[in-house]
Amino acid sequence: VATDSNPPTGDGGERLRDGIDWRTVVDHPLPWLLPALGLLAVFQLYPMVEAVRLSLTDASLLRPTAAYVGLQQYARLVTADEFWRMLRVTGVYAFSSVVLHVLLGLLLALAIDYGVRRGLYGHVTTRVAVLLAWVVPGVIIGLVWKVLLIESEFGAVNHLLGTVGIGPVAFRSDPTLALASTVAAGTWRGTAFAMIMLYGGLQRVPRELYEAARVDGAGRWNRFRHVTLPQLKPVLFVTTVLVSIYALNTFDLIFALTGGGPGRATEVLALFMYQEAFAEHSIGRAAAIAVVMLAANLLLTAGYLRAFDVREEL
Amino acid sequence: MRDHNSGATRREALLAGGLGLAGALAGCQGRSGDGGQFADSDPLVTHERVGKGPEAIEYWTSEFYSPSEGESSQPAAAPAIRTQHRGWAETHPDYRIDLSYQAFDQWKNSLLTRASQGDPPPGSTLDSFWVPDVYNYLQPLTDYVDDVDDFFPFVRETATRDGDLLAAWKYTDCRCLYYRQDLVDEYGDGEPPRTWEDLVNLGGDIAAGEDAAGFLFQTGAFSNLPYFWGQGGRLVDDEGAPVLDEPANRRALVRTLGFLRRLVDEGVTPKRVANVAEYETLAREARNGQTAMFVGGNWQIEKDFKNVADDDRWRRWKVAEIPMRSADRFATGVGGWTEGVFLEGDSGRAAALKEFVSRFVEPEAMGRYCEAAGLLPTRQSVFENEDYFSSDTFPYQDRFRGFLEHGVARPAFPIYSTISSEFENAIGAVVTGQSSPEAAAETVIENVTEEYEA
């Protein structure tokens, strides 16, 4: 036991009066992880546990007390037609978004990478322009698109279409077009993120591989397919996971652009959860939706992990 | 030695700093605690507070109701509010109302979240349709408000529960048909439509003859519930249970949704009406010549037409009762704002706050405020007292008073929130062709019943 009279250990470590061996402490990962674990516990784990707990109650903003009701909130959800309708809308929105974000992000990243390698002008401007869409908050994007898509000659898009004899197009009052409009606005914003990630991934592809492929007679398509894509796989995995989570949880943009309408044509699960919590005041049911969304995110990530087969790279 | 000395110096410095900070805080506490933090020359009422007493009471409100012209969202009404507040402050020298201005979007959610955790603010201004949602938290004002029978019936029905007045309803509003007189003269007989049939015929003719919509409306529930009420439809029974599944109510709901669908199908109203969520949108389209008629709020003739017009063109716009299925029964939705108290008890701070709130509905204060702001009093006697309220100050006030006779407030039960959002979704689904009126009505009934039973 270390005491005041203990001599120094002689290995550069310090023994303090209370007997703590700082060398041991410093070498142990726990002290370094503790701040992060503490923050995760307070800001991630606790709300998650609280959401699960609330989902098992009939908590409402209209009364101060709540009772545990078991899985009743989940049972109500799965037996409600509207839940399945919104799940379908969320699925369509998320799937379209993921495909478009990743494909367009990859195209942009390849184009910028090509421009950089060729020393072409404008690649910095392009990157900045695309990034601008990413830094603007979703609510603002929603409002900007709402103004752009006004269904009369006062809307910019309909005005332009009108000059060639088209429209006015019911971008927000036609159920199908309204969903397409939300996907378009989300893609306009989210493609920037995919582009940044994939452009970063492209920078770490060794140039020698392209040279070797070229020597072996591989054309552009084959170089892309057999060199670029395999090398990008870990980044593609992370990008797809993050874009999927972003798409599944989208709330602000849709709230501002369509408010979930017309009717409930663009009401995704995140918006449904908000409505349940703050329009219906049913905190228990909203928490159940939150837990379902959490489960969907986890399942999707597990699915991607299996599909991309990137355990070793990660 | 040096280390020891420097350690002592650090401790001394920390101690000195701590003492200094504690002294400063104690000084602050002493200033606020002794009631001497305001000089005699400080005004009694400012944007931030009412009164100068040492006992502070937090009060949530909107900048619309600021007593300071420079900060108020309706400066013309600020002097009336200031006079009312000064009266309270002079009689309550030991108390002070600290006004906390809320952002409208988050106000109700913040209020409900805090109240459900047992920590509501002492008092708050409340939209009249929030009142049923906070019934469980509001404290009675019955002993503080005189002559409750003088209020319009819809006020008594909504703000009273188990014989207790729970909210001081300070002004009201109503919905009505706005129409362009020149177009009604040109395409009709000069009289505004009184029935659905009249509206479809006149609106259709105007839409066909002009580059404008014949009729527009906001797709919110409250703007369209008058069609339902005008057929004698009832949303809930006396106990607050939804009764939409009763045959007469179901029929009224289907007919209402069918009428809205017909407006779109027959070209009277464009399909983009599904996106009209704000009254301001209607007024903007009206000013731009994009619609000939719409259902709007009484406040809009002053705020959205007269005040923004450079000339007399706003006079082309007239008001009438909302057209009904048959012309023998009218209805309009009435709203407005109230004041409420969450502090329990009838002494000390609670009594002071209840007296503060009750002043909003004293006839003179109500009349002065409504006259200045162009709003409608909730006391019938105020309309009749020229000393308090002159109906000549704003356009069509006499007409609006008449419309109030058919006023229907939102049902004073929490299930209304569900009815409202379901009805709104049904309107969106019907006017965009996603659903038939019958199917949409069935969905409303199913979801409302399921929510109520849960």
PDB file of N, CA, C and O in Angstrom, chain A residues 96-152:
ATOM      1  N   SER A  96     -36.089   6.475 -51.290  1.00  0.00           N
ATOM      2  CA  SER A  96     -35.784   7.402 -52.394  1.00  0.00           C
ATOM      3  C   SER A  96     -34.635   8.316 -52.003  1.00  0.00           C
ATOM      4  O   SER A  96     -33.729   8.583 -52.802  1.00  0.00           O
ATOM      5  N   SER A  97     -34.675   8.789 -50.772  1.00  0.00           N
ATOM      6  CA  SER A  97     -33.647   9.727 -50.333  1.00  0.00           C
ATOM      7  C   SER A  97     -32.279   9.075 -50.326  1.00  0.00           C
ATOM      8  O   SER A  97     -31.303   9.632 -50.815  1.00  0.00           O
ATOM      9  N   VAL A  98     -32.213   7.844 -49.778  1.00  0.00           N
ATOM     10  CA  VAL A  98     -30.913   7.176 -49.674  1.00  0.00           C
ATOM     11  C   VAL A  98     -30.335   6.945 -51.071  1.00  0.00           C
ATOM     12  O   VAL A  98     -29.165   7.253 -51.336  1.00  0.00           O
ATOM     13  N   VAL A  99     -31.166   6.426 -51.971  1.00  0.00           N
ATOM     14  CA  VAL A  99     -30.679   6.139 -53.323  1.00  0.00           C
ATOM     15  C   VAL A  99     -30.196   7.428 -53.991  1.00  0.00           C
ATOM     16  O   VAL A  99     -29.081   7.495 -54.535  1.00  0.00           O
ATOM     17  N   LEU A 100     -31.024   8.476 -53.914  1.00  0.00           N
ATOM     18  CA  LEU A 100     -30.668   9.728 -54.594  1.00  0.00           C
ATOM     19  C   LEU A 100     -29.472  10.410 -53.939  1.00  0.00           C
ATOM     20  O   LEU A 100     -28.578  10.903 -54.628  1.00  0.00           O
ATOM     21  N   HIS A 101     -29.455  10.447 -52.605  1.00  0.00           N
ATOM     22  CA  HIS A 101     -28.335  11.107 -51.916  1.00  0.00           C
ATOM     23  C   HIS A 101     -27.015  10.444 -52.290  1.00  0.00           C
ATOM     24  O   HIS A 101     -26.048  11.119 -52.644  1.00  0.00           O
ATOM     25  N   VAL A 102     -27.008   9.109 -52.196  1.00  0.00           N
ATOM     26  CA  VAL A 102     -25.741   8.402 -52.404  1.00  0.00           C
ATOM     27  C   VAL A 102     -25.330   8.462 -53.876  1.00  0.00           C
ATOM     28  O   VAL A 102     -24.172   8.743 -54.193  1.00  0.00           O
ATOM     29  N   LEU A 103     -26.286   8.243 -54.784  1.00  0.00           N
ATOM     30  CA  LEU A 103     -25.935   8.261 -56.212  1.00  0.00           C
ATOM     31  C   LEU A 103     -25.472   9.641 -56.651  1.00  0.00           C
ATOM     32  O   LEU A 103     -24.419   9.789 -57.274  1.00  0.00           O
ATOM     33  N   LEU A 104     -26.263  10.653 -56.304  1.00  0.00           N
ATOM     34  CA  LEU A 104     -25.885  12.006 -56.718  1.00  0.00           C
ATOM     35  C   LEU A 104     -24.621  12.467 -55.990  1.00  0.00           C
ATOM     36  O   LEU A 104     -23.773  13.148 -56.573  1.00  0.00           O
ATOM     37  N   GLY A 105     -24.491  12.079 -54.725  1.00  0.00           N
ATOM     38  CA  GLY A 105     -23.286  12.430 -53.974  1.00  0.00           C
ATOM     39  C   GLY A 105     -22.062  11.805 -54.609  1.00  0.00           C
ATOM     40  O   GLY A 105     -21.011  12.435 -54.726  1.00  0.00           O
ATOM     41  N   LEU A 106     -22.209  10.536 -55.048  1.00  0.00           N
ATOM     42  CA  LEU A 106     -21.091   9.843 -55.688  1.00  0.00           C
ATOM     43  C   LEU A 106     -20.744  10.508 -57.018  1.00  0.00           C
ATOM     44  O   LEU A 106     -19.573  10.738 -57.337  1.00  0.00           O
ATOM     45  N   LEU A 107     -21.778  10.847 -57.793  1.00  0.00           N
ATOM     46  CA  LEU A 107     -21.537  11.519 -59.082  1.00  0.00           C
ATOM     47  C   LEU A 107     -20.801  12.835 -58.880  1.00  0.00           C
ATOM     48  O   LEU A 107     -19.823  13.131 -59.573  1.00  0.00           O
ATOM     49  N   LEU A 108     -21.274  13.619 -57.919  1.00  0.00           N
ATOM     50  CA  LEU A 108     -20.634  14.907 -57.658  1.00  0.00           C
ATOM     51  C   LEU A 108     -19.204  14.721 -57.175  1.00  0.00           C
ATOM     52  O   LEU A 108     -18.290  15.434 -57.598  1.00  0.00           O
ATOM     53  N   ALA A 109     -19.018  13.744 -56.284  1.00  0.00           N
ATOM     54  CA  ALA A 109     -17.675  13.503 -55.747  1.00  0.00           C
ATOM     55  C   ALA A 109     -16.728  13.095 -56.874  1.00  0.00           C
ATOM     56  O   ALA A 109     -15.590  13.572 -56.943  1.00  0.00           O
ATOM     57  N   LEU A 110     -17.209  12.210 -57.768  1.00  0.00           N
ATOM     58  CA  LEU A 110     -16.363  11.781 -58.885  1.00  0.00           C
ATOM     59  C   LEU A 110     -16.039  12.957 -59.801  1.00  0.00           C
ATOM     60  O   LEU A 110     -14.901  13.118 -60.256  1.00  0.00           O
ATOM     61  N   ALA A 111     -17.058  13.788 -60.051  1.00  0.00           N
ATOM     62  CA  ALA A 111     -16.848  14.942 -60.932  1.00  0.00           C
ATOM     63  C   ALA A 111     -15.832  15.906 -60.327  1.00  0.00           C
ATOM     64  O   ALA A 111     -14.936  16.407 -61.019  1.00  0.00           O
ATOM     65  N   ILE A 112     -15.966  16.158 -59.032  1.00  0.00           N
ATOM     66  CA  ILE A 112     -15.041  17.094 -58.385  1.00  0.00           C
ATOM     67  C   ILE A 112     -13.636  16.498 -58.326  1.00  0.00           C
ATOM     68  O   ILE A 112     -12.640  17.168 -58.590  1.00  0.00           O
ATOM     69  N   ASP A 113     -13.581  15.205 -58.020  1.00  0.00           N
ATOM     70  CA  ASP A 113     -12.278  14.537 -57.971  1.00  0.00           C
ATOM     71  C   ASP A 113     -11.602  14.605 -59.343  1.00  0.00           C
ATOM     72  O   ASP A 113     -10.407  14.883 -59.449  1.00  0.00           O
ATOM     73  N   TYR A 114     -12.388  14.400 -60.383  1.00  0.00           N
ATOM     74  CA  TYR A 114     -11.858  14.470 -61.745  1.00  0.00           C
ATOM     75  C   TYR A 114     -11.352  15.889 -62.031  1.00  0.00           C
ATOM     76  O   TYR A 114     -10.256  16.080 -62.562  1.00  0.00           O
ATOM     77  N   GLY A 115     -12.168  16.863 -61.612  1.00  0.00           N
ATOM     78  CA  GLY A 115     -11.790  18.267 -61.836  1.00  0.00           C
ATOM     79  C   GLY A 115     -10.517  18.634 -61.107  1.00  0.00           C
ATOM     80  O   GLY A 115      -9.645  19.320 -61.657  1.00  0.00           O
ATOM     81  N   VAL A 116     -10.380  18.147 -59.908  1.00  0.00           N
ATOM     82  CA  VAL A 116      -9.179  18.463 -59.108  1.00  0.00           C
ATOM     83  C   VAL A 116      -7.949  17.845 -59.755  1.00  0.00           C
ATOM     84  O   VAL A 116      -6.911  18.496 -59.905  1.00  0.00           O
ATOM     85  N   ARG A 117      -8.107  16.571 -60.143  1.00  0.00           N
ATOM     86  CA  ARG A 117      -6.936  15.896 -60.719  1.00  0.00           C
ATOM     87  C   ARG A 117      -6.527  16.514 -62.049  1.00  0.00           C
ATOM     88  O   ARG A 117      -5.362  16.540 -62.394  1.00  0.00           O
ATOM     89  N   ARG A 118      -7.511  17.037 -62.795  1.00  0.00           N
ATOM     90  CA  ARG A 118      -7.201  17.666 -64.081  1.00  0.00           C
ATOM     91  C   ARG A 118      -6.847  19.143 -63.930  1.00  0.00           C
ATOM     92  O   ARG A 118      -6.560  19.806 -64.904  1.00  0.00           O
ATOM     93  N   GLY A 119      -6.937  19.641 -62.720  1.00  0.00           N
ATOM     94  CA  GLY A 119      -6.626  21.062 -62.498  1.00  0.00           C
ATOM     95  C   GLY A 119      -7.637  21.999 -63.133  1.00  0.00           C
ATOM     96  O   GLY A 119      -7.294  23.119 -63.541  1.00  0.00           O
ATOM     97  N   LEU A 120      -8.889  21.532 -63.248  1.00  0.00           N
ATOM     98  CA  LEU A 120      -9.910  22.362 -63.883  1.00  0.00           C
ATOM     99  C   LEU A 120     -10.376  23.464 -62.926  1.00  0.00           C
ATOM    100  O   LEU A 120     -10.350  23.295 -61.709  1.00  0.00           O
ATOM    101  N   TYR A 121     -10.808  24.569 -63.499  1.00  0.00           N
ATOM    102  CA  TYR A 121     -11.330  25.664 -62.687  1.00  0.00           C
ATOM    103  C   TYR A 121     -12.739  25.320 -62.181  1.00  0.00           C
ATOM    104  O   TYR A 121     -13.459  24.583 -62.829  1.00  0.00           O
ATOM    105  N   GLY A 122     -13.071  25.867 -61.051  1.00  0.00           N
ATOM    106  CA  GLY A 122     -14.462  25.794 -60.603  1.00  0.00           C
ATOM    107  C   GLY A 122     -14.765  24.708 -59.593  1.00  0.00           C
ATOM    108  O   GLY A 122     -15.863  24.649 -59.056  1.00  0.00           O
ATOM    109  N   HIS A 123     -13.791  23.819 -59.318  1.00  0.00           N
ATOM    110  CA  HIS A 123     -14.140  22.719 -58.407  1.00  0.00           C
ATOM    111  C   HIS A 123     -14.334  23.215 -56.971  1.00  0.00           C
ATOM    112  O   HIS A 123     -15.170  22.693 -56.237  1.00  0.00           O
ATOM    113  N   VAL A 124     -13.579  24.256 -56.590  1.00  0.00           N
ATOM    114  CA  VAL A 124     -13.761  24.795 -55.231  1.00  0.00           C
ATOM    115  C   VAL A 124     -15.139  25.462 -55.120  1.00  0.00           C
ATOM    116  O   VAL A 124     -15.885  25.247 -54.155  1.00  0.00           O
ATOM    117  N   THR A 125     -15.477  26.238 -56.145  1.00  0.00           N
ATOM    118  CA  THR A 125     -16.791  26.896 -56.148  1.00  0.00           C
ATOM    119  C   THR A 125     -17.906  25.865 -56.078  1.00  0.00           C
ATOM    120  O   THR A 125     -18.880  26.025 -55.341  1.00  0.00           O
ATOM    121  N   THR A 126     -17.739  24.775 -56.837  1.00  0.00           N
ATOM    122  CA  THR A 126     -18.766  23.730 -56.832  1.00  0.00           C
ATOM    123  C   THR A 126     -18.919  23.136 -55.435  1.00  0.00           C
ATOM    124  O   THR A 126     -20.030  22.968 -54.928  1.00  0.00           O
ATOM    125  N   ARG A 127     -17.763  22.853 -54.790  1.00  0.00           N
ATOM    126  CA  ARG A 127     -17.828  22.263 -53.454  1.00  0.00           C
ATOM    127  C   ARG A 127     -18.506  23.200 -52.461  1.00  0.00           C
ATOM    128  O   ARG A 127     -19.350  22.798 -51.665  1.00  0.00           O
ATOM    129  N   VAL A 128     -18.135  24.477 -52.564  1.00  0.00           N
ATOM    130  CA  VAL A 128     -18.723  25.465 -51.640  1.00  0.00           C
ATOM    131  C   VAL A 128     -20.222  25.581 -51.881  1.00  0.00           C
ATOM    132  O   VAL A 128     -21.032  25.599 -50.939  1.00  0.00           O
ATOM    133  N   ALA A 129     -20.606  25.622 -53.171  1.00  0.00           N
ATOM    134  CA  ALA A 129     -22.033  25.774 -53.510  1.00  0.00           C
ATOM    135  C   ALA A 129     -22.846  24.600 -52.971  1.00  0.00           C
ATOM    136  O   ALA A 129     -23.923  24.776 -52.391  1.00  0.00           O
ATOM    137  N   VAL A 130     -22.298  23.389 -53.135  1.00  0.00           N
ATOM    138  CA  VAL A 130     -23.026  22.206 -52.660  1.00  0.00           C
ATOM    139  C   VAL A 130     -23.086  22.202 -51.138  1.00  0.00           C
ATOM    140  O   VAL A 130     -24.120  21.889 -50.528  1.00  0.00           O
ATOM    141  N   LEU A 131     -21.965  22.604 -50.531  1.00  0.00           N
ATOM    142  CA  LEU A 131     -21.921  22.606 -49.061  1.00  0.00           C
ATOM    143  C   LEU A 131     -22.901  23.609 -48.466  1.00  0.00           C
ATOM    144  O   LEU A 131     -23.418  23.406 -47.375  1.00  0.00           O
ATOM    145  N   LEU A 132     -23.146  24.696 -49.185  1.00  0.00           N
ATOM    146  CA  LEU A 132     -24.067  25.721 -48.667  1.00  0.00           C
ATOM    147  C   LEU A 132     -25.440  25.126 -48.371  1.00  0.00           C
ATOM    148  O   LEU A 132     -26.093  25.478 -47.394  1.00  0.00           O
ATOM    149  N   ALA A 133     -25.846  24.208 -49.255  1.00  0.00           N
ATOM    150  CA  ALA A 133     -27.153  23.570 -49.036  1.00  0.00           C
ATOM    151  C   ALA A 133     -27.147  22.781 -47.741  1.00  0.00           C
ATOM    152  O   ALA A 133     -28.164  22.666 -47.064  1.00  0.00           O
ATOM    153  N   TRP A 134     -25.982  22.232 -47.388  1.00  0.00           N
ATOM    154  CA  TRP A 134     -25.893  21.390 -46.199  1.00  0.00           C
ATOM    155  C   TRP A 134     -25.915  22.214 -44.917  1.00  0.00           C
ATOM    156  O   TRP A 134     -26.456  21.791 -43.895  1.00  0.00           O
ATOM    157  N   VAL A 135     -25.331  23.424 -44.961  1.00  0.00           N
ATOM    158  CA  VAL A 135     -25.232  24.200 -43.719  1.00  0.00           C
ATOM    159  C   VAL A 135     -26.533  24.946 -43.392  1.00  0.00           C
ATOM    160  O   VAL A 135     -26.722  25.389 -42.272  1.00  0.00           O
ATOM    161  N   VAL A 136     -27.412  25.067 -44.389  1.00  0.00           N
ATOM    162  CA  VAL A 136     -28.676  25.763 -44.119  1.00  0.00           C
ATOM    163  C   VAL A 136     -29.607  24.824 -43.346  1.00  0.00           C
ATOM    164  O   VAL A 136     -29.764  23.662 -43.728  1.00  0.00           O
ATOM    165  N   PRO A 137     -30.229  25.288 -42.243  1.00  0.00           N
ATOM    166  CA  PRO A 137     -31.120  24.413 -41.466  1.00  0.00           C
ATOM    167  C   PRO A 137     -32.294  23.884 -42.297  1.00  0.00           C
ATOM    168  O   PRO A 137     -32.760  24.550 -43.229  1.00  0.00           O
ATOM    169  N   GLY A 138     -32.741  22.688 -41.940  1.00  0.00           N
ATOM    170  CA  GLY A 138     -33.816  22.036 -42.686  1.00  0.00           C
ATOM    171  C   GLY A 138     -35.095  22.857 -42.766  1.00  0.00           C
ATOM    172  O   GLY A 138     -35.780  22.856 -43.785  1.00  0.00           O
ATOM    173  N   VAL A 139     -35.416  23.569 -41.683  1.00  0.00           N
ATOM    174  CA  VAL A 139     -36.644  24.377 -41.687  1.00  0.00           C
ATOM    175  C   VAL A 139     -36.557  25.463 -42.762  1.00  0.00           C
ATOM    176  O   VAL A 139     -37.527  25.711 -43.497  1.00  0.00           O
ATOM    177  N   ILE A 140     -35.376  26.062 -42.868  1.00  0.00           N
ATOM    178  CA  ILE A 140     -35.206  27.128 -43.874  1.00  0.00           C
ATOM    179  C   ILE A 140     -35.321  26.532 -45.273  1.00  0.00           C
ATOM    180  O   ILE A 140     -35.977  27.096 -46.153  1.00  0.00           O
ATOM    181  N   ILE A 141     -34.686  25.368 -45.460  1.00  0.00           N
ATOM    182  CA  ILE A 141     -34.781  24.704 -46.776  1.00  0.00           C
ATOM    183  C   ILE A 141     -36.250  24.437 -47.102  1.00  0.00           C
ATOM    184  O   ILE A 141     -36.707  24.671 -48.221  1.00  0.00           O
ATOM    185  N   GLY A 142     -36.980  23.938 -46.110  1.00  0.00           N
ATOM    186  CA  GLY A 142     -38.399  23.650 -46.327  1.00  0.00           C
ATOM    187  C   GLY A 142     -39.158  24.896 -46.728  1.00  0.00           C
ATOM    188  O   GLY A 142     -39.975  24.871 -47.662  1.00  0.00           O
ATOM    189  N   LEU A 143     -38.893  25.999 -46.047  1.00  0.00           N
ATOM    190  CA  LEU A 143     -39.610  27.236 -46.353  1.00  0.00           C
ATOM    191  C   LEU A 143     -39.221  27.767 -47.734  1.00  0.00           C
ATOM    192  O   LEU A 143     -40.078  28.257 -48.483  1.00  0.00           O
ATOM    193  N   VAL A 144     -37.922  27.663 -48.064  1.00  0.00           N
ATOM    194  CA  VAL A 144     -37.472  28.137 -49.384  1.00  0.00           C
ATOM    195  C   VAL A 144     -38.167  27.339 -50.485  1.00  0.00           C
ATOM    196  O   VAL A 144     -38.700  27.905 -51.457  1.00  0.00           O
ATOM    197  N   TRP A 145     -38.204  26.020 -50.317  1.00  0.00           N
ATOM    198  CA  TRP A 145     -38.865  25.189 -51.329  1.00  0.00           C
ATOM    199  C   TRP A 145     -40.373  25.437 -51.361  1.00  0.00           C
ATOM    200  O   TRP A 145     -41.001  25.351 -52.404  1.00  0.00           O
ATOM    201  N   LYS A 146     -40.912  25.743 -50.205  1.00  0.00           N
ATOM    202  CA  LYS A 146     -42.355  26.041 -50.157  1.00  0.00           C
ATOM    203  C   LYS A 146     -42.672  27.258 -51.019  1.00  0.00           C
ATOM    204  O   LYS A 146     -43.653  27.282 -51.767  1.00  0.00           O
ATOM    205  N   VAL A 147     -41.812  28.266 -50.916  1.00  0.00           N
ATOM    206  CA  VAL A 147     -42.015  29.481 -51.722  1.00  0.00           C
ATOM    207  C   VAL A 147     -41.768  29.167 -53.195  1.00  0.00           C
ATOM    208  O   VAL A 147     -42.523  29.600 -54.074  1.00  0.00           O
ATOM    209  N   LEU A 148     -40.711  28.387 -53.461  1.00  0.00           N
ATOM    210  CA  LEU A 148     -40.399  28.048 -54.863  1.00  0.00           C
ATOM    211  C   LEU A 148     -41.557  27.310 -55.526  1.00  0.00           C
ATOM    212  O   LEU A 148     -41.826  27.496 -56.708  1.00  0.00           O
ATOM    213  N   LEU A 149     -42.244  26.479 -54.728  1.00  0.00           N
ATOM    214  CA  LEU A 149     -43.256  25.583 -55.310  1.00  0.00           C
ATOM    215  C   LEU A 149     -44.690  26.099 -55.168  1.00  0.00           C
ATOM    216  O   LEU A 149     -45.635  25.319 -55.315  1.00  0.00           O
ATOM    217  N   ILE A 150     -44.858  27.384 -54.887  1.00  0.00           N
ATOM    218  CA  ILE A 150     -46.218  27.944 -54.813  1.00  0.00           C
ATOM    219  C   ILE A 150     -46.961  27.628 -56.116  1.00  0.00           C
ATOM    220  O   ILE A 150     -46.409  27.774 -57.206  1.00  0.00           O
ATOM    221  N   GLU A 151     -48.220  27.217 -55.955  1.00  0.00           N
ATOM    222  CA  GLU A 151     -48.950  26.688 -57.109  1.00  0.00           C
ATOM    223  C   GLU A 151     -49.722  27.754 -57.876  1.00  0.00           C
ATOM    224  O   GLU A 151     -50.926  27.619 -58.112  1.00  0.00           O
ATOM    225  N   SER A 152     -49.046  28.823 -58.166  1.00  0.00           N
ATOM    226  CA  SER A 152     -49.628  29.845 -59.038  1.00  0.00           C
ATOM    227  C   SER A 152     -48.463  30.530 -59.734  1.00  0.00           C
ATOM    228  O   SER A 152     -47.303  30.148 -59.540  1.00  0.00           O
TER     229      SER A 152
END
